[in-house]
Amino acid sequence: MSPTVVLMIHAICLKCGTGKIGALAQCPKCAFKPERTEEKAKSILLSDRCARMPMLLKVGEKIARGEKLKFDEADVHKWSDTIEAAPKPVVKHMGLTRRQWTLIGVAIGAGVAFGFCLAGAMLLM
Ligand SMILES: [Zn+2]
């Protein structure tokens, strides 16, 4: 690997031990991407957030050789909890969040109601 590639590596793949740019990034070699909470937790443990890169690369070599990794259950649980507690990404519709759509709906509704009121007031006058 070239030095620039090594600099971009901040984690290793849970499945094959290949270096990748981030704990939750897709593996460039085996295309594994942590989806389940436990996989994410373990992937974070295999990133430079939790360990030094030279050590992780050694662990990566072990994974590449097919050696089974032993995770500290307490660590996995800790990260699983952290991941579960993290706010879920907001679902967006056409670039707007549900809350923004609600506000637009309220604004339009209020505008229509206001228009009716105005029309009603004019009829009364
Ligand atoms: Zn991989």
Tab-separated table of C-alpha atoms and ligand atoms in Angstrom:
chain	number	residue	atom	x	y	z
A	1	MET	CA	0.000	0.000	0.000
A	2	SER	CA	1.215	3.520	-0.765
A	3	PRO	CA	1.810	5.944	2.145
A	4	THR	CA	-1.191	8.089	1.148
A	5	VAL	CA	-3.501	5.080	1.308
A	6	VAL	CA	-2.139	4.156	4.748
A	7	LEU	CA	-2.806	7.717	5.971
A	8	MET	CA	-6.448	7.420	4.966
A	9	ILE	CA	-6.939	4.214	6.909
A	10	HIS	CA	-8.665	4.671	10.231
A	11	ALA	CA	-10.142	1.240	10.757
A	12	ILE	CA	-9.908	-2.355	9.628
A	13	CYS	CA	-12.526	-4.653	8.189
A	14	LEU	CA	-14.211	-6.957	10.693
A	15	LYS	CA	-14.395	-9.754	8.139
A	16	CYS	CA	-11.109	-9.720	6.226
A	17	GLY	CA	-8.815	-7.325	8.119
A	18	THR	CA	-8.272	-4.961	5.199
A	19	GLY	CA	-7.670	-1.324	6.123
A	20	LYS	CA	-10.533	1.059	5.374
A	21	ILE	CA	-11.225	4.782	5.755
A	22	GLY	CA	-13.677	4.579	8.644
A	23	ALA	CA	-15.165	2.110	11.115
A	24	LEU	CA	-18.568	2.115	9.432
A	25	ALA	CA	-17.268	2.422	5.871
A	26	GLN	CA	-17.644	-0.360	3.347
A	27	CYS	CA	-14.617	-2.625	3.018
A	28	PRO	CA	-12.807	-1.965	-0.277
A	29	LYS	CA	-11.809	-5.635	-0.532
A	30	CYS	CA	-14.707	-7.832	0.591
A	31	ALA	CA	-17.435	-5.124	0.431
A	32	PHE	CA	-18.501	-5.900	3.999
A	33	LYS	CA	-20.326	-2.993	5.625
A	34	PRO	CA	-21.360	-3.205	9.279
A	35	GLU	CA	-25.160	-3.068	9.427
A	36	ARG	CA	-26.147	-4.673	12.709
A	37	THR	CA	-25.465	-2.811	15.949
A	38	GLU	CA	-23.079	-5.494	17.148
A	39	GLU	CA	-21.134	-5.374	13.885
A	40	LYS	CA	-20.942	-1.601	14.112
A	41	ALA	CA	-19.766	-1.803	17.718
A	42	LYS	CA	-17.033	-4.287	16.810
A	43	SER	CA	-16.042	-2.204	13.807
A	44	ILE	CA	-15.638	0.846	16.030
A	45	LEU	CA	-13.486	-1.241	18.369
A	46	LEU	CA	-11.360	-2.030	15.307
A	47	SER	CA	-10.924	1.639	14.448
A	48	ASP	CA	-8.440	4.262	15.590
A	49	ARG	CA	-11.101	5.642	17.932
A	50	CYS	CA	-10.390	2.705	20.214
A	51	ALA	CA	-6.911	1.499	19.342
A	52	ARG	CA	-3.732	2.637	17.663
A	53	MET	CA	-3.487	1.973	13.961
A	54	PRO	CA	-0.238	-0.093	14.085
A	55	MET	CA	-1.930	-2.445	16.543
A	56	LEU	CA	-5.058	-2.582	14.417
A	57	LEU	CA	-3.011	-3.467	11.355
A	58	LYS	CA	-1.554	-6.390	13.325
A	59	VAL	CA	-5.081	-7.449	14.266
A	60	GLY	CA	-5.982	-7.067	10.596
A	61	GLU	CA	-3.205	-9.488	9.673
A	62	LYS	CA	-4.637	-11.983	12.157
A	63	ILE	CA	-8.110	-11.639	10.636
A	64	ALA	CA	-6.596	-12.059	7.169
A	65	ARG	CA	-4.995	-15.320	8.359
A	66	GLY	CA	-8.397	-16.481	9.515
A	67	GLU	CA	-7.690	-16.225	13.234
A	68	LYS	CA	-10.757	-15.698	15.368
A	69	LEU	CA	-10.887	-12.361	17.136
A	70	LYS	CA	-11.896	-12.177	20.741
A	71	PHE	CA	-13.732	-9.021	21.680
A	72	ASP	CA	-14.190	-7.740	25.164
A	73	GLU	CA	-17.945	-8.240	25.646
A	74	ALA	CA	-18.147	-5.206	27.934
A	75	ASP	CA	-16.610	-3.019	25.234
A	76	VAL	CA	-18.956	-4.387	22.574
A	77	HIS	CA	-21.945	-3.715	24.837
A	78	LYS	CA	-20.737	-0.225	25.660
A	79	TRP	CA	-20.467	0.695	21.981
A	80	SER	CA	-23.719	-1.057	21.118
A	81	ASP	CA	-25.475	1.111	23.693
A	82	THR	CA	-23.785	4.228	22.337
A	83	ILE	CA	-24.853	3.379	18.790
A	84	GLU	CA	-28.421	2.598	19.871
A	85	ALA	CA	-28.605	5.871	21.783
A	86	ALA	CA	-27.330	7.931	18.848
A	87	PRO	CA	-30.029	9.908	17.086
A	88	LYS	CA	-31.287	8.163	13.983
A	89	PRO	CA	-30.731	9.987	10.716
A	90	VAL	CA	-33.748	12.148	9.876
A	91	VAL	CA	-35.829	10.804	7.026
A	92	LYS	CA	-36.053	13.377	4.286
A	93	HIS	CA	-38.676	13.723	1.572
A	94	MET	CA	-37.571	15.702	-1.451
A	95	GLY	CA	-34.770	17.278	0.580
A	96	LEU	CA	-37.021	18.405	3.410
A	97	THR	CA	-37.523	16.797	6.778
A	98	ARG	CA	-40.985	15.722	7.947
A	99	ARG	CA	-41.017	18.665	10.368
A	100	GLN	CA	-40.326	21.149	7.578
A	101	TRP	CA	-43.146	19.616	5.506
A	102	THR	CA	-45.477	19.911	8.490
A	103	LEU	CA	-44.584	23.593	8.838
A	104	ILE	CA	-45.253	24.163	5.123
A	105	GLY	CA	-48.570	22.336	5.499
A	106	VAL	CA	-49.503	24.485	8.491
A	107	ALA	CA	-48.474	27.652	6.630
A	108	ILE	CA	-50.549	26.717	3.571
A	109	GLY	CA	-53.465	25.668	5.783
A	110	ALA	CA	-53.266	28.912	7.731
A	111	GLY	CA	-53.043	30.890	4.505
A	112	VAL	CA	-56.134	29.189	3.115
A	113	ALA	CA	-58.034	29.686	6.374
A	114	PHE	CA	-56.950	33.321	6.443
A	115	GLY	CA	-58.119	33.756	2.850
A	116	PHE	CA	-61.503	32.268	3.690
A	117	CYS	CA	-61.825	34.483	6.711
A	118	LEU	CA	-60.971	37.481	4.578
A	119	ALA	CA	-63.488	36.433	1.937
A	120	GLY	CA	-66.083	35.831	4.639
A	121	ALA	CA	-65.364	39.214	6.197
A	122	MET	CA	-65.712	40.908	2.824
A	123	LEU	CA	-69.050	39.184	2.240
A	124	LEU	CA	-70.266	40.480	5.591
A	125	MET	CA	-69.255	44.027	4.850
B	1	ZN	ZN	-13.266	-6.823	4.254
